[in-house]
PDB file of C-alpha atoms and ligand atoms in Angstrom:
ATOM      1  CA  MET A 481     -18.146  -9.316  -4.141  1.00  0.00           C
ATOM      2  CA  GLY A 482     -17.491  -6.047  -5.993  1.00  0.00           C
ATOM      3  CA  ASP A 483     -13.912  -4.896  -6.217  1.00  0.00           C
ATOM      4  CA  THR A 484     -14.431  -1.792  -4.097  1.00  0.00           C
ATOM      5  CA  LEU A 485     -15.486  -4.018  -1.209  1.00  0.00           C
ATOM      6  CA  ILE A 486     -12.188  -5.859  -1.171  1.00  0.00           C
ATOM      7  CA  PRO A 487      -9.770  -4.334   1.330  1.00  0.00           C
ATOM      8  CA  GLN A 488      -6.593  -3.124  -0.367  1.00  0.00           C
ATOM      9  CA  HIS A 489      -4.369  -3.704   2.643  1.00  0.00           C
ATOM     10  CA  ILE A 490      -4.959  -6.246   5.425  1.00  0.00           C
ATOM     11  CA  GLY A 491      -2.918  -6.500   8.619  1.00  0.00           C
ATOM     12  CA  PHE A 492      -2.653  -9.943  10.209  1.00  0.00           C
ATOM     13  CA  ILE A 493      -1.821 -10.502  13.868  1.00  0.00           C
ATOM     14  CA  MET A 494      -0.674 -14.122  13.755  1.00  0.00           C
ATOM     15  CA  ASP A 495      -1.775 -15.032  17.245  1.00  0.00           C
ATOM     16  CA  GLY A 496      -2.471 -18.352  18.934  1.00  0.00           C
ATOM     17  CA  ASN A 497       0.499 -20.425  17.787  1.00  0.00           C
ATOM     18  CA  GLY A 498       1.494 -21.300  21.343  1.00  0.00           C
ATOM     19  CA  ARG A 499      -2.003 -22.422  22.343  1.00  0.00           C
ATOM     20  CA  TRP A 500      -2.352 -24.440  19.149  1.00  0.00           C
ATOM     21  CA  ALA A 501       0.845 -26.326  19.997  1.00  0.00           C
ATOM     22  CA  LYS A 502      -0.125 -26.763  23.654  1.00  0.00           C
ATOM     23  CA  LYS A 503      -3.417 -28.383  22.652  1.00  0.00           C
ATOM     24  CA  ARG A 504      -1.308 -30.966  20.830  1.00  0.00           C
ATOM     25  CA  LEU A 505       1.131 -31.353  23.741  1.00  0.00           C
ATOM     26  CA  MET A 506       3.859 -30.007  21.508  1.00  0.00           C
ATOM     27  CA  PRO A 507       6.481 -27.261  22.111  1.00  0.00           C
ATOM     28  CA  ARG A 508       5.474 -23.693  21.251  1.00  0.00           C
ATOM     29  CA  ASN A 509       7.828 -23.589  18.290  1.00  0.00           C
ATOM     30  CA  PHE A 510       5.796 -26.361  16.682  1.00  0.00           C
ATOM     31  CA  GLY A 511       2.959 -23.827  16.622  1.00  0.00           C
ATOM     32  CA  HIS A 512       5.148 -21.108  15.136  1.00  0.00           C
ATOM     33  CA  ASN A 513       6.244 -23.563  12.478  1.00  0.00           C
ATOM     34  CA  GLN A 514       2.654 -24.233  11.496  1.00  0.00           C
ATOM     35  CA  GLY A 515       1.939 -20.496  11.759  1.00  0.00           C
ATOM     36  CA  ALA A 516       4.680 -19.723   9.266  1.00  0.00           C
ATOM     37  CA  ALA A 517       3.170 -22.211   6.801  1.00  0.00           C
ATOM     38  CA  VAL A 518      -0.184 -20.439   7.129  1.00  0.00           C
ATOM     39  CA  PHE A 519       1.580 -17.086   6.616  1.00  0.00           C
ATOM     40  CA  LYS A 520       2.778 -18.336   3.254  1.00  0.00           C
ATOM     41  CA  LYS A 521      -0.635 -19.663   2.225  1.00  0.00           C
ATOM     42  CA  THR A 522      -2.375 -16.473   3.321  1.00  0.00           C
ATOM     43  CA  ILE A 523      -0.272 -14.445   0.872  1.00  0.00           C
ATOM     44  CA  ASN A 524      -1.629 -16.562  -1.978  1.00  0.00           C
ATOM     45  CA  TRP A 525      -5.218 -16.391  -0.717  1.00  0.00           C
ATOM     46  CA  CYS A 526      -5.005 -12.599  -0.466  1.00  0.00           C
ATOM     47  CA  ARG A 527      -3.727 -12.397  -4.011  1.00  0.00           C
ATOM     48  CA  GLU A 528      -6.455 -14.720  -5.281  1.00  0.00           C
ATOM     49  CA  LEU A 529      -9.108 -12.565  -3.604  1.00  0.00           C
ATOM     50  CA  GLY A 530      -7.837  -9.307  -5.111  1.00  0.00           C
ATOM     51  CA  VAL A 531      -6.192  -7.802  -2.023  1.00  0.00           C
ATOM     52  CA  LYS A 532      -3.163  -5.661  -2.936  1.00  0.00           C
ATOM     53  CA  CYS A 533      -1.089  -5.747   0.227  1.00  0.00           C
ATOM     54  CA  ALA A 534      -0.843  -7.825   3.417  1.00  0.00           C
ATOM     55  CA  THR A 535       1.241  -7.028   6.493  1.00  0.00           C
ATOM     56  CA  PHE A 536       2.045  -9.747   9.034  1.00  0.00           C
ATOM     57  CA  TYR A 537       3.036  -9.240  12.665  1.00  0.00           C
ATOM     58  CA  ALA A 538       5.834 -11.799  12.962  1.00  0.00           C
ATOM     59  CA  PHE A 539       7.923 -10.474  15.867  1.00  0.00           C
ATOM     60  CA  SER A 540       7.173  -7.535  18.128  1.00  0.00           C
ATOM     61  CA  THR A 541       9.574  -5.357  20.114  1.00  0.00           C
ATOM     62  CA  GLU A 542       8.119  -7.135  23.182  1.00  0.00           C
ATOM     63  CA  ASN A 543       8.735 -10.666  21.888  1.00  0.00           C
ATOM     64  CA  TRP A 544      12.404 -10.575  23.024  1.00  0.00           C
ATOM     65  CA  LYS A 545      11.007 -11.220  26.512  1.00  0.00           C
ATOM     66  CA  ARG A 546      10.090 -14.769  25.519  1.00  0.00           C
ATOM     67  CA  PRO A 547      12.332 -17.676  26.572  1.00  0.00           C
ATOM     68  CA  PRO A 548      15.616 -17.733  24.546  1.00  0.00           C
ATOM     69  CA  ASP A 549      14.643 -21.089  23.065  1.00  0.00           C
ATOM     70  CA  GLU A 550      11.462 -19.706  21.618  1.00  0.00           C
ATOM     71  CA  VAL A 551      13.191 -16.575  20.240  1.00  0.00           C
ATOM     72  CA  LYS A 552      15.833 -18.797  18.639  1.00  0.00           C
ATOM     73  CA  GLY A 553      13.087 -20.993  17.166  1.00  0.00           C
ATOM     74  CA  ILE A 554      11.394 -18.003  15.538  1.00  0.00           C
ATOM     75  CA  MET A 555      14.767 -16.767  14.188  1.00  0.00           C
ATOM     76  CA  ASP A 556      15.521 -20.196  12.702  1.00  0.00           C
ATOM     77  CA  LEU A 557      12.082 -20.186  11.147  1.00  0.00           C
ATOM     78  CA  LEU A 558      12.750 -16.788   9.686  1.00  0.00           C
ATOM     79  CA  ARG A 559      16.038 -18.069   8.205  1.00  0.00           C
ATOM     80  CA  ARG A 560      14.201 -20.957   6.584  1.00  0.00           C
ATOM     81  CA  TYR A 561      11.428 -18.754   5.247  1.00  0.00           C
ATOM     82  CA  ILE A 562      13.815 -16.171   3.850  1.00  0.00           C
ATOM     83  CA  LYS A 563      14.379 -18.592   0.991  1.00  0.00           C
ATOM     84  CA  ASP A 564      10.631 -18.781   0.424  1.00  0.00           C
ATOM     85  CA  ILE A 565      10.253 -15.043   0.700  1.00  0.00           C
ATOM     86  CA  ARG A 566      12.918 -14.718  -1.976  1.00  0.00           C
ATOM     87  CA  GLU A 567      10.939 -17.073  -4.206  1.00  0.00           C
ATOM     88  CA  SER A 568       7.845 -14.888  -3.670  1.00  0.00           C
ATOM     89  CA  ALA A 569       9.794 -11.870  -4.780  1.00  0.00           C
ATOM     90  CA  LYS A 570      10.186 -13.617  -8.136  1.00  0.00           C
ATOM     91  CA  GLU A 571       6.390 -13.667  -8.526  1.00  0.00           C
ATOM     92  CA  ASP A 572       6.187  -9.885  -8.790  1.00  0.00           C
ATOM     93  CA  ILE A 573       5.818  -9.529  -5.013  1.00  0.00           C
ATOM     94  CA  ARG A 574       7.425  -6.613  -3.232  1.00  0.00           C
ATOM     95  CA  ILE A 575       8.695  -7.337   0.274  1.00  0.00           C
ATOM     96  CA  ILE A 576       8.756  -4.563   2.865  1.00  0.00           C
ATOM     97  CA  ILE A 577      10.195  -5.228   6.312  1.00  0.00           C
ATOM     98  CA  LEU A 578       8.691  -3.090   9.072  1.00  0.00           C
ATOM     99  CA  GLY A 579      10.767  -2.663  12.201  1.00  0.00           C
ATOM    100  CA  ASP A 580      14.306  -2.282  13.443  1.00  0.00           C
ATOM    101  CA  ILE A 581      16.187  -5.250  12.032  1.00  0.00           C
ATOM    102  CA  SER A 582      19.541  -3.965  13.341  1.00  0.00           C
ATOM    103  CA  ALA A 583      18.908  -6.180  16.375  1.00  0.00           C
ATOM    104  CA  PHE A 584      18.927  -9.377  14.277  1.00  0.00           C
ATOM    105  CA  ASP A 585      21.872 -11.616  13.422  1.00  0.00           C
ATOM    106  CA  GLU A 586      23.939 -10.385  10.512  1.00  0.00           C
ATOM    107  CA  ASP A 587      22.963 -13.135   8.058  1.00  0.00           C
ATOM    108  CA  ILE A 588      19.264 -12.378   8.536  1.00  0.00           C
ATOM    109  CA  ARG A 589      19.850  -8.629   8.302  1.00  0.00           C
ATOM    110  CA  VAL A 590      21.847  -8.871   5.090  1.00  0.00           C
ATOM    111  CA  GLU A 591      19.291 -11.191   3.455  1.00  0.00           C
ATOM    112  CA  LEU A 592      16.290  -9.086   4.426  1.00  0.00           C
ATOM    113  CA  THR A 593      17.899  -5.842   3.281  1.00  0.00           C
ATOM    114  CA  ASP A 594      18.772  -7.445  -0.027  1.00  0.00           C
ATOM    115  CA  ILE A 595      15.264  -8.865  -0.542  1.00  0.00           C
ATOM    116  CA  MET A 596      13.718  -5.456   0.112  1.00  0.00           C
ATOM    117  CA  GLU A 597      16.103  -3.823  -2.331  1.00  0.00           C
ATOM    118  CA  THR A 598      15.774  -6.372  -5.128  1.00  0.00           C
ATOM    119  CA  SER A 599      11.969  -6.567  -4.920  1.00  0.00           C
ATOM    120  CA  LYS A 600      11.301  -2.849  -4.705  1.00  0.00           C
ATOM    121  CA  ASP A 601      10.069  -2.455  -8.275  1.00  0.00           C
ATOM    122  CA  ASN A 602       7.609  -5.367  -8.070  1.00  0.00           C
ATOM    123  CA  THR A 603       4.005  -4.215  -8.291  1.00  0.00           C
ATOM    124  CA  GLY A 604       1.873  -7.399  -8.308  1.00  0.00           C
ATOM    125  CA  PHE A 605       1.461  -7.600  -4.536  1.00  0.00           C
ATOM    126  CA  ILE A 606       3.096  -6.182  -1.407  1.00  0.00           C
ATOM    127  CA  VAL A 607       3.983  -8.347   1.587  1.00  0.00           C
ATOM    128  CA  GLY A 608       4.856  -6.472   4.772  1.00  0.00           C
ATOM    129  CA  ILE A 609       6.628  -8.422   7.503  1.00  0.00           C
ATOM    130  CA  ALA A 610       6.787  -6.730  10.894  1.00  0.00           C
ATOM    131  CA  LEU A 611       9.973  -7.831  12.660  1.00  0.00           C
ATOM    132  CA  ASN A 612      11.177  -6.277  15.893  1.00  0.00           C
ATOM    133  CA  TYR A 613       8.287  -3.958  15.206  1.00  0.00           C
ATOM    134  CA  GLY A 614       6.291  -1.764  17.557  1.00  0.00           C
ATOM    135  CA  GLY A 615       3.850   0.936  16.508  1.00  0.00           C
ATOM    136  CA  ARG A 616       5.031   3.347  19.190  1.00  0.00           C
ATOM    137  CA  ALA A 617       8.684   2.817  18.225  1.00  0.00           C
ATOM    138  CA  GLU A 618       7.725   3.430  14.587  1.00  0.00           C
ATOM    139  CA  ILE A 619       6.080   6.766  15.406  1.00  0.00           C
ATOM    140  CA  CYS A 620       8.948   7.720  17.711  1.00  0.00           C
ATOM    141  CA  ARG A 621      11.450   7.010  14.926  1.00  0.00           C
ATOM    142  CA  ALA A 622       9.497   9.253  12.545  1.00  0.00           C
ATOM    143  CA  ALA A 623       9.393  11.995  15.212  1.00  0.00           C
ATOM    144  CA  LYS A 624      13.183  11.798  15.587  1.00  0.00           C
ATOM    145  CA  ILE A 625      13.709  12.177  11.847  1.00  0.00           C
ATOM    146  CA  LEU A 626      11.377  15.188  11.778  1.00  0.00           C
ATOM    147  CA  SER A 627      13.114  16.771  14.747  1.00  0.00           C
ATOM    148  CA  GLU A 628      16.505  16.316  13.067  1.00  0.00           C
ATOM    149  CA  ARG A 629      15.133  18.107  10.007  1.00  0.00           C
ATOM    150  CA  CYS A 630      13.962  20.931  12.255  1.00  0.00           C
ATOM    151  CA  VAL A 631      17.367  21.195  13.927  1.00  0.00           C
ATOM    152  CA  SER A 632      19.133  21.286  10.565  1.00  0.00           C
ATOM    153  CA  GLY A 633      16.770  24.051   9.455  1.00  0.00           C
ATOM    154  CA  GLU A 634      15.361  21.999   6.592  1.00  0.00           C
ATOM    155  CA  ILE A 635      11.818  22.447   7.942  1.00  0.00           C
ATOM    156  CA  SER A 636      10.163  24.439  10.690  1.00  0.00           C
ATOM    157  CA  SER A 637       8.247  22.601  13.424  1.00  0.00           C
ATOM    158  CA  ALA A 638       5.162  24.687  12.657  1.00  0.00           C
ATOM    159  CA  ASP A 639       5.086  23.146   9.169  1.00  0.00           C
ATOM    160  CA  ILE A 640       4.927  19.522  10.335  1.00  0.00           C
ATOM    161  CA  THR A 641       1.820  17.769   9.017  1.00  0.00           C
ATOM    162  CA  GLU A 642       0.284  14.332   9.527  1.00  0.00           C
ATOM    163  CA  ASP A 643       1.180  13.586   5.965  1.00  0.00           C
ATOM    164  CA  MET A 644       4.868  14.321   6.580  1.00  0.00           C
ATOM    165  CA  LEU A 645       4.934  11.971   9.534  1.00  0.00           C
ATOM    166  CA  GLU A 646       3.044   9.317   7.590  1.00  0.00           C
ATOM    167  CA  GLN A 647       5.665   9.462   4.855  1.00  0.00           C
ATOM    168  CA  LEU A 648       8.265   8.404   7.424  1.00  0.00           C
ATOM    169  CA  LEU A 649       6.420   5.286   8.561  1.00  0.00           C
ATOM    170  CA  TYR A 650       7.441   1.868   7.234  1.00  0.00           C
ATOM    171  CA  THR A 651       4.101   1.745   5.386  1.00  0.00           C
ATOM    172  CA  ALA A 652       4.741   4.928   3.361  1.00  0.00           C
ATOM    173  CA  GLU A 653       4.658   3.058   0.063  1.00  0.00           C
ATOM    174  CA  MET A 654       1.763   0.747   0.912  1.00  0.00           C
ATOM    175  CA  PRO A 655      -1.942   1.353   0.302  1.00  0.00           C
ATOM    176  CA  PRO A 656      -3.885   2.531   3.388  1.00  0.00           C
ATOM    177  CA  LEU A 657      -4.609  -0.169   5.950  1.00  0.00           C
ATOM    178  CA  ASP A 658      -8.289  -1.146   5.537  1.00  0.00           C
ATOM    179  CA  LEU A 659      -8.670  -4.191   7.750  1.00  0.00           C
ATOM    180  CA  VAL A 660      -6.907  -5.814  10.704  1.00  0.00           C
ATOM    181  CA  ILE A 661      -7.568  -9.483  11.357  1.00  0.00           C
ATOM    182  CA  ARG A 662      -6.697 -10.933  14.755  1.00  0.00           C
ATOM    183  CA  PRO A 663      -7.421 -14.589  15.337  1.00  0.00           C
ATOM    184  CA  SER A 664      -7.195 -16.489  18.640  1.00  0.00           C
ATOM    185  CA  GLY A 665      -9.904 -14.640  20.546  1.00  0.00           C
ATOM    186  CA  GLU A 666      -7.796 -11.708  21.778  1.00  0.00           C
ATOM    187  CA  GLN A 667      -9.336  -8.324  21.037  1.00  0.00           C
ATOM    188  CA  ARG A 668      -6.526  -5.791  21.040  1.00  0.00           C
ATOM    189  CA  LEU A 669      -4.006  -4.230  18.688  1.00  0.00           C
ATOM    190  CA  SER A 670      -0.874  -5.020  20.756  1.00  0.00           C
ATOM    191  CA  ASN A 671       1.122  -2.112  19.314  1.00  0.00           C
ATOM    192  CA  PHE A 672       0.559  -3.262  15.702  1.00  0.00           C
ATOM    193  CA  LEU A 673       0.208  -0.492  13.077  1.00  0.00           C
ATOM    194  CA  ILE A 674      -1.375   1.822  15.635  1.00  0.00           C
ATOM    195  CA  TRP A 675      -1.120   4.954  13.486  1.00  0.00           C
ATOM    196  CA  GLN A 676      -2.246   3.182  10.319  1.00  0.00           C
ATOM    197  CA  ALA A 677      -5.224   1.502  12.020  1.00  0.00           C
ATOM    198  CA  ALA A 678      -6.868   4.840  12.889  1.00  0.00           C
ATOM    199  CA  TYR A 679      -9.606   4.201  10.317  1.00  0.00           C
ATOM    200  CA  ALA A 680      -9.242   0.468   9.759  1.00  0.00           C
ATOM    201  CA  GLU A 681     -11.950  -2.095  10.420  1.00  0.00           C
ATOM    202  CA  PHE A 682     -11.161  -4.842  12.928  1.00  0.00           C
ATOM    203  CA  VAL A 683     -12.223  -8.442  12.669  1.00  0.00           C
ATOM    204  CA  PHE A 684     -11.454 -10.573  15.703  1.00  0.00           C
ATOM    205  CA  MET A 685     -11.850 -14.315  15.267  1.00  0.00           C
ATOM    206  CA  ASP A 686     -11.743 -17.305  17.587  1.00  0.00           C
ATOM    207  CA  VAL A 687      -9.713 -19.528  15.268  1.00  0.00           C
ATOM    208  CA  LEU A 688      -6.058 -20.010  16.280  1.00  0.00           C
ATOM    209  CA  TRP A 689      -3.644 -18.719  13.608  1.00  0.00           C
ATOM    210  CA  PRO A 690      -2.254 -22.155  12.641  1.00  0.00           C
ATOM    211  CA  ASP A 691      -5.852 -23.237  11.876  1.00  0.00           C
ATOM    212  CA  PHE A 692      -6.641 -20.103   9.828  1.00  0.00           C
ATOM    213  CA  THR A 693      -8.060 -21.015   6.402  1.00  0.00           C
ATOM    214  CA  LYS A 694      -9.058 -19.299   3.190  1.00  0.00           C
ATOM    215  CA  LYS A 695     -12.677 -19.568   4.403  1.00  0.00           C
ATOM    216  CA  ASP A 696     -11.752 -17.553   7.506  1.00  0.00           C
ATOM    217  CA  LEU A 697     -10.147 -14.917   5.309  1.00  0.00           C
ATOM    218  CA  GLU A 698     -13.274 -14.794   3.138  1.00  0.00           C
ATOM    219  CA  TYR A 699     -15.427 -14.447   6.252  1.00  0.00           C
ATOM    220  CA  ALA A 700     -13.338 -11.487   7.462  1.00  0.00           C
ATOM    221  CA  ILE A 701     -13.458  -9.818   4.048  1.00  0.00           C
ATOM    222  CA  ASN A 702     -17.245 -10.284   3.959  1.00  0.00           C
ATOM    223  CA  GLU A 703     -17.523  -8.669   7.384  1.00  0.00           C
ATOM    224  CA  TYR A 704     -15.434  -5.782   6.111  1.00  0.00           C
ATOM    225  CA  ALA A 705     -17.588  -5.445   2.988  1.00  0.00           C
ATOM    226  CA  GLY A 706     -20.779  -5.405   5.063  1.00  0.00           C
ATOM    227  CA  ARG A 707     -19.466  -2.696   7.348  1.00  0.00           C
ATOM    228  CA  SER A 708     -18.254  -0.583   4.439  1.00  0.00           C
ATOM    229  CA  ARG A 709     -21.686  -0.792   2.864  1.00  0.00           C
ATOM    230  CA  ARG A 710     -23.316   0.449   6.075  1.00  0.00           C
ATOM    231  CA  PHE A 711     -20.928   3.327   6.625  1.00  0.00           C
ATOM    232  CA  GLY A 712     -20.293   4.203   2.993  1.00  0.00           C
ATOM    233  CA  GLY A 713     -23.644   5.923   2.365  1.00  0.00           C
ATOM    234  CA  ILE A 714     -24.587   9.477   3.196  1.00  0.00           C
TER     235      ILE A 714
HETATM  236  C1  FPP R1036       1.892 -15.104  18.444  1.00  0.00           C
HETATM  237  O1  FPP R1036       1.400 -16.324  18.945  1.00  0.00           O
HETATM  238  C2  FPP R1036       2.902 -15.364  17.432  1.00  0.00           C
HETATM  239  C3  FPP R1036       4.176 -14.924  17.464  1.00  0.00           C
HETATM  240  C4  FPP R1036       4.720 -14.096  18.545  1.00  0.00           C
HETATM  241  C5  FPP R1036       5.137 -15.278  16.413  1.00  0.00           C
HETATM  242  C6  FPP R1036       4.539 -15.343  15.051  1.00  0.00           C
HETATM  243  C7  FPP R1036       5.571 -15.848  14.154  1.00  0.00           C
HETATM  244  C8  FPP R1036       5.344 -16.688  13.166  1.00  0.00           C
HETATM  245  C9  FPP R1036       4.040 -17.224  12.752  1.00  0.00           C
HETATM  246  C10 FPP R1036       6.490 -17.081  12.350  1.00  0.00           C
HETATM  247  C11 FPP R1036       6.593 -16.077  11.287  1.00  0.00           C
HETATM  248  C12 FPP R1036       7.578 -16.463  10.366  1.00  0.00           C
HETATM  249  C13 FPP R1036       7.792 -15.835   9.234  1.00  0.00           C
HETATM  250  C14 FPP R1036       8.701 -16.436   8.301  1.00  0.00           C
HETATM  251  C15 FPP R1036       7.138 -14.555   8.865  1.00  0.00           C
HETATM  252  P1  FPP R1036       1.682 -16.708  20.440  1.00  0.00           P
HETATM  253  O2  FPP R1036       2.968 -17.413  20.511  1.00  0.00           O
HETATM  254  O3  FPP R1036       1.581 -15.466  21.274  1.00  0.00           O
HETATM  255  O4  FPP R1036       0.504 -17.694  20.745  1.00  0.00           O
HETATM  256  P2  FPP R1036      -0.236 -17.858  22.142  1.00  0.00           P
HETATM  257  O5  FPP R1036      -0.923 -16.539  22.382  1.00  0.00           O
HETATM  258  O6  FPP R1036      -1.179 -18.958  21.884  1.00  0.00           O
HETATM  259  O7  FPP R1036       0.805 -18.183  23.156  1.00  0.00           O
END
């Protein structure tokens, strides 16, 4: 596989945790637990395969609608993994949180803000974690910032460009999104990186996220490479 055929930035929709647990007659949080372990492994696989950046959909703006038990389970998982995420930051990994974390408990908020800050000069790999994230909310937030700049007279609305808006998205300092992988058989974006995915390739897979392996990642990257080859020529 030539380097140019490796996607620089992959988005992962970690779907199917609940079904994976149900198949085992276990509570849904058992699936999220396993899903979080796969999240960690996937970061390493991406690095080994030469990918530069991976963004994971961990909690959407819609996920608050889940039963309180399940939300609490995911939050506890996040607390546990924060320690791991901190360890990753030591391996030259930059952590970028996408989403409005003001809704989270203070301990989580403080930790995440600190991890983002202390890892910001790392260049080996970028891990994006989407938490209380929604693509529409992200674009709306950027629009508000631009409108405030218009009101203050800093810019004129006629001068607003796509590039200016893009600079206000959580992904501003990430490479362009090349590939979105969604396991579990669902074939939709579910409000994940909707602006950024405008030119991305999509690979939908039947495997449930907790069963996702390095082989599955390689399969998706191969698919991506094949499509790029077809569309790359004149
Ligand atoms: C979707 O599967 C998954 C989620 C809503 C949560 C994903 C969260 C994790 C894997 C934990 C992440 C933790 C860290 C530390 C980043 P689903 O529950 O919708 O599955 P289903 O469609 O089978 O019900």
